[in-house]
CSV table of C-alpha atoms in Angstrom, one decimal:
chain,number,residue,atom,x,y,z
Q,479,MET,CA,-23.0,4.7,0.4
Q,480,ALA,CA,-24.1,6.0,3.7
Q,481,ASN,CA,-22.5,9.1,5.2
Q,482,SER,CA,-22.9,9.5,8.9
Q,483,LYS,CA,-20.8,10.1,12.0
Q,484,THR,CA,-20.0,6.4,12.3
Q,485,HIS,CA,-19.5,5.6,8.6
Q,486,LYS,CA,-17.0,7.5,6.5
Q,487,SER,CA,-16.3,7.6,2.8
Q,488,VAL,CA,-13.4,9.0,0.8
Q,489,LEU,CA,-12.9,9.9,-2.9
Q,490,LEU,CA,-9.6,9.0,-4.6
Q,491,ILE,CA,-9.0,11.1,-7.8
Q,492,CYS,CA,-7.1,8.9,-10.2
Q,493,GLY,CA,-5.3,9.4,-13.5
Q,494,ASP,CA,-3.0,7.3,-15.8
Q,495,TYR,CA,0.5,7.1,-14.5
Q,496,MET,CA,-0.3,8.1,-11.0
Q,497,GLU,CA,2.4,6.9,-8.6
Q,498,GLU,CA,1.6,3.3,-7.6
Q,499,TYR,CA,2.1,3.5,-3.8
Q,500,GLU,CA,0.5,6.9,-3.5
Q,501,ALA,CA,-2.8,5.5,-4.8
Q,502,MET,CA,-2.9,1.9,-3.6
Q,503,VAL,CA,-1.6,2.4,-0.1
Q,504,PRO,CA,-4.4,4.9,0.9
Q,505,PHE,CA,-7.0,3.0,-1.2
Q,506,GLN,CA,-6.4,-0.4,0.6
Q,507,ALA,CA,-5.4,1.0,4.0
Q,508,LEU,CA,-8.5,3.2,4.4
Q,509,GLN,CA,-10.7,0.2,3.4
Q,510,ALA,CA,-8.9,-1.9,6.1
Q,511,TYR,CA,-9.9,0.8,8.6
Q,512,GLY,CA,-13.5,0.5,7.7
Q,513,ILE,CA,-13.8,3.5,5.3
Q,514,ASP,CA,-15.5,3.2,2.0
Q,515,VAL,CA,-13.2,4.4,-0.8
Q,516,ASP,CA,-14.3,5.3,-4.4
Q,517,ALA,CA,-11.6,5.6,-7.0
Q,518,ALA,CA,-12.6,7.6,-10.0
Q,519,CYS,CA,-10.8,9.1,-13.1
Q,520,PRO,CA,-12.2,11.8,-15.4
Q,521,GLY,CA,-13.1,10.2,-18.8
Q,522,ARG,CA,-11.8,6.7,-17.8
Q,523,LYS,CA,-12.9,3.5,-16.3
Q,524,PRO,CA,-9.6,1.7,-15.8
Q,525,ALA,CA,-6.3,3.5,-15.0
Q,526,SER,CA,-2.6,2.7,-15.2
Q,527,PHE,CA,0.1,3.0,-12.5
Q,528,ALA,CA,3.7,4.2,-12.8
Q,529,VAL,CA,6.5,2.9,-10.6
Q,530,LEU,CA,8.7,5.9,-9.6
Q,531,PRO,CA,11.7,4.5,-7.7
Q,532,PHE,CA,14.5,6.7,-6.4
Q,533,THR,CA,18.0,5.6,-7.5
Q,534,SER,CA,21.4,7.3,-7.4
Q,535,LEU,CA,20.3,9.7,-10.2
Q,536,LEU,CA,19.2,13.3,-9.6
Q,537,THR,CA,15.5,12.3,-9.8
Q,538,TYR,CA,13.3,9.2,-9.9
Q,539,THR,CA,13.1,6.8,-12.8
Q,540,GLU,CA,9.8,5.4,-14.2
Q,541,SER,CA,8.6,2.0,-15.2
Q,542,PRO,CA,5.1,0.6,-15.8
Q,543,GLY,CA,3.2,-0.5,-12.7
Q,544,HIS,CA,0.0,-2.4,-12.0
Q,545,ASN,CA,-3.3,-1.7,-13.8
Q,546,PHE,CA,-5.7,-0.2,-11.4
Q,547,SER,CA,-9.5,-0.9,-11.6
Q,548,LEU,CA,-11.6,2.0,-10.8
Q,549,ASN,CA,-14.8,1.4,-8.8
Q,550,ALA,CA,-16.7,4.7,-9.5
Q,551,THR,CA,-17.5,6.8,-12.6
Q,552,PHE,CA,-16.2,10.4,-12.2
Q,553,ASP,CA,-19.0,12.0,-14.1
Q,554,GLU,CA,-21.6,10.4,-11.9
Q,555,ILE,CA,-20.1,11.3,-8.5
Q,556,ASP,CA,-21.9,13.3,-5.9
Q,557,PHE,CA,-19.0,15.1,-4.2
Q,558,GLY,CA,-21.2,16.1,-1.2
Q,559,LYS,CA,-21.5,12.5,0.1
Q,560,TYR,CA,-17.7,12.1,0.7
Q,561,ASP,CA,-16.0,13.0,4.0
Q,562,GLY,CA,-12.5,13.4,2.5
Q,563,LEU,CA,-10.4,13.5,-0.7
Q,564,VAL,CA,-7.1,11.8,-1.6
Q,565,ILE,CA,-5.0,13.0,-4.5
Q,566,PRO,CA,-2.1,10.6,-5.4
Q,567,GLY,CA,1.1,11.8,-7.1
Q,568,GLY,CA,3.0,10.5,-10.1
Q,569,ARG,CA,2.6,12.1,-13.5
Q,570,ALA,CA,-1.2,12.2,-13.4
Q,571,PRO,CA,-1.5,15.5,-11.6
Q,572,GLU,CA,0.3,17.3,-14.4
Q,573,TYR,CA,-2.6,16.8,-16.8
Q,574,LEU,CA,-5.4,16.5,-14.2
Q,575,ALA,CA,-4.5,20.0,-13.1
Q,576,MET,CA,-5.7,21.2,-16.6
Q,577,ASN,CA,-9.1,19.5,-16.1
Q,578,GLU,CA,-11.8,22.0,-14.9
Q,579,SER,CA,-14.0,19.2,-13.5
Q,580,VAL,CA,-11.1,18.0,-11.3
Q,581,LEU,CA,-10.4,21.5,-10.1
Q,582,ASP,CA,-14.1,22.1,-9.4
Q,583,CYS,CA,-14.1,18.9,-7.4
Q,584,VAL,CA,-11.1,19.9,-5.3
Q,585,ARG,CA,-12.6,23.4,-4.7
Q,586,LYS,CA,-15.8,21.9,-3.4
Q,587,PHE,CA,-13.9,19.8,-0.8
Q,588,ALA,CA,-11.7,22.8,0.2
Q,589,ASP,CA,-14.7,25.1,0.5
Q,590,ALA,CA,-16.5,22.6,2.7
Q,591,GLY,CA,-13.5,22.3,5.0
Q,592,LYS,CA,-13.3,18.5,4.3
Q,593,PRO,CA,-9.9,16.8,4.7
Q,594,ILE,CA,-7.7,16.7,1.5
Q,595,ALA,CA,-4.6,14.6,1.5
Q,596,SER,CA,-2.1,15.0,-1.4
Q,597,CYS,CA,1.3,13.8,-2.5
Q,598,HIS,CA,2.7,15.4,-5.7
Q,599,GLY,CA,-1.0,16.1,-6.3
Q,600,GLN,CA,-0.2,19.6,-4.9
Q,601,ILE,CA,0.0,20.6,-8.6
Q,602,ILE,CA,-3.7,20.2,-8.6
Q,603,LEU,CA,-4.2,22.1,-5.3
Q,604,ALA,CA,-2.2,25.0,-6.7
Q,605,ALA,CA,-4.2,25.0,-10.0
Q,606,ALA,CA,-7.4,25.0,-8.0
Q,607,GLY,CA,-6.3,28.0,-5.9
Q,608,CYS,CA,-6.4,26.1,-2.7
Q,609,VAL,CA,-2.9,26.6,-1.3
Q,610,LYS,CA,-2.7,30.4,-0.9
Q,611,GLY,CA,-1.6,31.2,2.7
Q,612,ARG,CA,-1.3,27.4,3.5
Q,613,LYS,CA,1.7,25.6,4.9
Q,614,CYS,CA,2.6,22.8,2.4
Q,615,THR,CA,5.3,20.4,1.5
Q,616,ALA,CA,5.7,18.2,-1.6
Q,617,TYR,CA,8.2,16.4,-3.8
Q,618,SER,CA,10.9,19.1,-4.1
Q,619,PRO,CA,10.5,20.0,-7.8
Q,620,VAL,CA,6.9,21.2,-7.0
Q,621,LYS,CA,8.3,23.8,-4.6
Q,622,PRO,CA,8.5,26.7,-7.1
Q,623,LEU,CA,4.9,26.2,-8.2
Q,624,LEU,CA,3.6,26.1,-4.6
Q,625,ILE,CA,5.4,29.3,-3.7
Q,626,ALA,CA,4.1,31.0,-6.9
Q,627,ALA,CA,0.6,29.9,-5.9
Q,628,GLY,CA,1.0,31.6,-2.5
Q,629,ALA,CA,1.8,28.7,-0.3
Q,630,HIS,CA,4.2,28.7,2.7
Q,631,TRP,CA,6.8,26.1,1.7
Q,632,ILE,CA,7.9,23.7,4.4
Q,633,GLU,CA,11.1,21.9,3.6
Q,634,ASP,CA,10.8,18.1,4.0
Q,635,GLN,CA,13.3,16.8,6.5
Q,636,THR,CA,12.8,13.2,5.1
Q,637,MET,CA,10.9,11.7,2.3
Q,638,ALA,CA,8.2,10.7,4.8
Q,639,THR,CA,7.6,14.3,6.0
Q,640,CYS,CA,3.9,15.4,6.0
Q,641,VAL,CA,2.5,18.8,6.9
Q,642,ALA,CA,-1.1,19.5,8.1
Q,643,ASP,CA,-2.6,23.0,7.8
Q,644,GLY,CA,-6.2,23.1,8.5
Q,645,ASN,CA,-8.0,20.6,6.4
Q,646,ILE,CA,-5.1,20.1,3.9
Q,647,ILE,CA,-2.5,17.4,4.5
Q,648,THR,CA,0.5,17.3,2.1
Q,649,GLY,CA,3.3,14.8,1.8
Q,650,ALA,CA,6.6,14.6,-0.1
Q,651,THR,CA,6.4,11.0,-1.4
Q,652,TYR,CA,6.0,7.4,-0.4
Q,653,ASP,CA,8.6,6.4,1.9
Q,654,TYR,CA,12.0,-9.4,-5.4
Q,655,MET,CA,9.1,-9.0,-2.7
Q,656,GLU,CA,5.8,-8.2,-4.4
Q,657,ASP,CA,5.6,-4.4,-4.4
Q,658,TYR,CA,2.2,-4.0,-2.8
Q,659,GLU,CA,2.6,-6.9,-0.4
Q,660,VAL,CA,5.4,-5.3,1.5
Q,661,THR,CA,4.5,-1.6,1.3
Q,662,VAL,CA,0.7,-1.7,2.0
Q,663,PRO,CA,1.0,-3.6,5.3
Q,664,PHE,CA,4.2,-1.6,6.2
Q,665,GLN,CA,2.6,1.8,5.8
Q,666,SER,CA,-0.9,0.8,6.9
Q,667,LEU,CA,0.4,-0.5,10.2
Q,668,GLN,CA,2.6,2.6,10.7
Q,669,ALA,CA,-0.5,4.8,10.1
Q,670,LEU,CA,-2.1,3.0,13.0
Q,671,GLY,CA,0.7,3.9,15.3
Q,672,CYS,CA,2.6,0.6,15.2
Q,673,ASP,CA,6.3,0.5,15.1
Q,674,VAL,CA,7.2,-1.6,12.1
Q,675,ASP,CA,10.7,-3.0,11.3
Q,676,ALA,CA,11.4,-4.3,7.8
Q,677,VAL,CA,14.3,-6.7,7.7
Q,678,CYS,CA,16.1,-9.1,5.2
Q,679,PRO,CA,18.7,-11.8,5.9
Q,680,LYS,CA,22.3,-10.6,5.2
Q,681,LYS,CA,21.2,-7.0,5.0
Q,682,LYS,CA,21.1,-4.1,7.5
Q,683,ALA,CA,19.1,-1.0,8.2
Q,684,GLY,CA,19.4,1.4,5.3
Q,685,ASP,CA,20.0,-1.3,2.7
Q,686,PHE,CA,17.2,-1.8,0.2
Q,687,CYS,CA,15.4,-4.7,-1.4
Q,688,PRO,CA,14.2,-4.5,-5.0
Q,689,THR,CA,10.5,-5.3,-5.3
Q,690,ALA,CA,8.6,-6.9,-8.2
Q,691,VAL,CA,5.2,-5.8,-9.6
Q,692,HIS,CA,3.0,-8.8,-10.1
Q,693,ASP,CA,-0.1,-7.9,-12.1
Q,694,PHE,CA,-3.0,-9.8,-13.5
Q,695,VAL,CA,-3.4,-8.9,-17.2
Q,696,GLY,CA,-5.4,-11.8,-18.6
Q,697,ASP,CA,-2.5,-14.3,-19.1
Q,698,GLN,CA,-2.5,-17.8,-17.5
Q,699,THR,CA,-0.4,-16.4,-14.6
Q,700,TYR,CA,0.7,-13.0,-13.4
Q,701,SER,CA,3.1,-10.8,-15.2
Q,702,GLU,CA,6.2,-9.4,-13.5
Q,703,LYS,CA,7.8,-5.9,-13.9
Q,704,PRO,CA,10.5,-4.1,-11.7
Q,705,GLY,CA,9.1,-2.3,-8.7
Q,706,HIS,CA,10.3,0.2,-6.2
Q,707,ARG,CA,13.4,-0.1,-4.1
Q,708,PHE,CA,12.2,-0.8,-0.5
Q,709,THR,CA,14.4,0.5,2.3
Q,710,LEU,CA,15.0,-1.7,5.3
Q,711,THR,CA,14.6,-0.2,8.7
Q,712,ALA,CA,16.5,-2.7,10.9
Q,713,SER,CA,19.4,-5.1,10.7
Q,714,TYR,CA,18.5,-8.7,10.5
Q,715,ASP,CA,21.4,-10.0,12.5
Q,716,GLU,CA,20.5,-7.8,15.5
Q,717,LEU,CA,16.9,-8.9,15.7
Q,718,ASP,CA,15.2,-9.8,19.0
Q,719,ALA,CA,12.1,-11.6,18.0
Q,720,SER,CA,10.7,-11.3,21.5
Q,721,SER,CA,10.4,-7.6,21.2
Q,722,TYR,CA,7.8,-7.8,18.4
Q,723,ASP,CA,4.1,-8.4,18.7
Q,724,ALA,CA,3.5,-9.8,15.2
Q,725,LEU,CA,5.1,-11.0,12.1
Q,726,VAL,CA,4.1,-10.1,8.5
Q,727,ILE,CA,5.4,-12.2,5.5
Q,728,PRO,CA,5.0,-10.6,2.0
Q,729,GLY,CA,4.8,-12.7,-1.1
Q,730,GLY,CA,6.5,-12.3,-4.5
Q,731,ARG,CA,9.5,-14.4,-5.5
Q,732,ALA,CA,11.4,-13.8,-2.3
Q,733,PRO,CA,9.7,-16.6,-0.3
Q,734,GLU,CA,11.2,-19.2,-2.8
Q,735,TYR,CA,14.7,-18.6,-1.5
Q,736,LEU,CA,13.9,-17.3,2.0
Q,737,ALA,CA,12.3,-20.7,2.6
Q,738,LEU,CA,15.8,-22.1,2.3
Q,739,ASP,CA,17.2,-19.9,5.0
Q,740,GLU,CA,17.3,-21.7,8.4
Q,741,THR,CA,17.4,-18.4,10.3
Q,742,VAL,CA,14.2,-17.3,8.7
Q,743,LEU,CA,12.5,-20.6,9.4
Q,744,ALA,CA,13.6,-20.4,13.1
Q,745,LEU,CA,12.2,-16.8,13.3
Q,746,VAL,CA,8.8,-18.0,12.0
Q,747,LYS,CA,8.8,-20.9,14.4
Q,748,LYS,CA,9.4,-18.5,17.4
Q,749,PHE,CA,6.4,-16.4,16.5
Q,750,MET,CA,4.1,-19.4,15.9
Q,751,GLU,CA,5.2,-21.2,19.1
Q,752,SER,CA,4.6,-18.0,21.1
Q,753,ARG,CA,1.2,-17.7,19.5
Q,754,LYS,CA,1.9,-14.2,18.4
Q,755,PRO,CA,0.0,-13.0,15.3
Q,756,VAL,CA,1.5,-14.1,12.0
Q,757,ALA,CA,0.1,-12.7,8.7
Q,758,SER,CA,1.3,-14.2,5.5
Q,759,ILE,CA,0.1,-13.4,2.0
Q,760,CYS,CA,0.4,-14.9,-1.5
Q,761,HIS,CA,3.7,-16.9,-1.8
Q,762,GLY,CA,4.7,-16.1,1.8
Q,763,GLN,CA,3.1,-19.4,2.8
Q,764,GLN,CA,6.0,-21.2,1.1
Q,765,ILE,CA,8.0,-20.0,4.1
Q,766,LEU,CA,5.3,-21.2,6.6
Q,767,ALA,CA,5.3,-24.6,4.9
Q,768,ALA,CA,9.1,-24.9,5.0
Q,769,ALA,CA,9.1,-23.9,8.7
Q,770,ASP,CA,6.7,-26.8,9.4
Q,771,VAL,CA,4.1,-24.7,11.2
Q,772,LEU,CA,1.0,-25.3,9.1
Q,773,LYS,CA,0.1,-28.8,10.3
Q,774,GLY,CA,-3.5,-28.8,11.4
Q,775,LYS,CA,-4.0,-25.2,10.3
Q,776,LYS,CA,-6.6,-23.9,8.0
Q,777,CYS,CA,-5.2,-21.4,5.4
Q,778,THR,CA,-5.2,-20.1,1.9
Q,779,ALA,CA,-2.4,-18.8,-0.4
Q,780,TYR,CA,-1.8,-17.9,-4.0
Q,781,PRO,CA,-3.3,-21.0,-5.8
Q,782,ALA,CA,0.1,-22.1,-7.2
Q,783,VAL,CA,1.2,-22.5,-3.6
Q,784,LYS,CA,-1.6,-24.9,-2.7
Q,785,ILE,CA,0.6,-28.0,-3.1
Q,786,ASN,CA,3.1,-26.5,-0.5
Q,787,VAL,CA,0.2,-25.8,1.9
Q,788,VAL,CA,-1.4,-29.2,1.6
Q,789,LEU,CA,1.8,-31.2,1.8
Q,790,ALA,CA,2.7,-29.3,4.9
Q,791,GLY,CA,-0.4,-30.8,6.6
Q,792,ALA,CA,-2.8,-27.8,6.4
Q,793,THR,CA,-6.4,-27.7,5.4
Q,794,TRP,CA,-6.6,-25.8,2.1
Q,795,LEU,CA,-9.2,-22.9,2.0
Q,796,GLU,CA,-10.1,-21.8,-1.5
Q,797,PRO,CA,-9.4,-18.1,-2.2
Q,798,ASP,CA,-12.7,-17.5,-4.0
Q,799,PRO,CA,-12.8,-14.6,-4.7
Q,800,ILE,CA,-9.0,-13.9,-4.9
Q,801,ASP,CA,-9.3,-11.2,-2.2
Q,802,ARG,CA,-10.6,-13.6,0.4
Q,803,CYS,CA,-8.5,-13.9,3.6
Q,804,TYR,CA,-8.8,-16.3,6.6
Q,805,THR,CA,-7.8,-16.3,10.2
Q,806,ASP,CA,-7.1,-19.5,12.1
Q,807,GLU,CA,-6.2,-18.8,15.7
Q,808,ASN,CA,-3.0,-16.6,15.5
Q,809,LEU,CA,-2.5,-17.1,11.7
Q,810,VAL,CA,-3.9,-14.8,9.0
Q,811,THR,CA,-3.4,-15.9,5.4
Q,812,GLY,CA,-4.3,-14.2,2.1
Q,813,ALA,CA,-4.0,-15.1,-1.6
Q,814,ALA,CA,-2.9,-11.9,-3.3
Q,815,TRP,CA,-2.6,-8.2,-2.9
Q,816,PRO,CA,-6.2,-7.4,-3.9
Q,817,GLY,CA,-7.1,-8.9,-0.5
Q,818,HIS,CA,-5.0,-6.3,1.5
Q,819,PRO,CA,-8.0,-4.6,3.1
Q,820,GLU,CA,-9.3,-7.8,4.6
Q,821,PHE,CA,-5.8,-9.0,5.3
Q,822,ILE,CA,-4.9,-5.9,7.3
Q,823,SER,CA,-8.3,-5.8,9.0
Q,824,GLN,CA,-7.9,-9.4,10.3
Q,825,LEU,CA,-4.4,-8.7,11.5
Q,826,MET,CA,-5.7,-5.6,13.3
Q,827,ALA,CA,-8.3,-7.8,15.1
Q,828,LEU,CA,-5.6,-10.1,16.3
Q,829,LEU,CA,-3.5,-7.1,17.6
Q,830,GLY,CA,-6.5,-5.7,19.3
Q,831,ILE,CA,-6.4,-2.5,17.2
Q,832,ARG,CA,-9.7,-0.7,16.4
Q,833,VAL,CA,-10.3,2.5,14.4
Q,834,SER,CA,-13.2,4.6,15.6
Q,835,PHE,CA,-14.7,7.8,14.1
């Protein structure tokens, strides 16, 4: 992995039951921006996620998330070759903060002045002695620990609050669609400076949609578990499609019934007729097929949706491997969430967005 002024690499420290969004969003978004990301976990090769949704209770609840495949071995890592470090949250930091090899890794990045981004992982920063005199925020229960470690606590105004002090960036937390397929594009595009509105028929800004975790665990099809509650940012009935530059359609089970909603189909047709970028992944192509906008197009989808795509008059492009994505004029299609880096990168190209270092 080269490390130069034009080619960047980042290390993502992982552990079992890290928060799902806090690992996968930076992992896939940074790759979409052209950055190499190595995900490593002390003593492990695979790792497990936890879904930590916020409900009306006094704290979050927890349910199992996706299984996350690591792409690097922690004991073999040369920390000096990375340009930055990301520490996800969840429950993993509680025990990773007791691992001296993890603390040594964090200290090396801190001493070198390299960027460190952390969410709930501030437990590890505190244990490594890296927050003394620094301005920090975090998930609120971590506040006493950070203050005891000598940090200057910054109260989070919203759950999306982030604080930068020197080379350390801290956040509070992540802000039946497939869990990743809505949140990764949503937050990746926001990180690029795009204004992103998330809407749902018959719902308004501030309402939430439950998401589903679709994982591949060796069965004949994916498994499903409850995901996060995703908060909508705009009211569907007040939409002005002409004010947007692109449309993103996540997958999951939602497309099955959204494809029956004539207002959704009319919205999709407006974007396609105006030749604005439309990016659809996994089962989202069920909506494209129902809107009758695929005739003559080349596209892919989750393999089970092939029949919808072909009957709608499109040329089927095999998603081999499953992370393969395709662009045909203004249309970007992908097969499943492992393809997010390529999916987002191709949408960026249509939007004329470039990331430079």
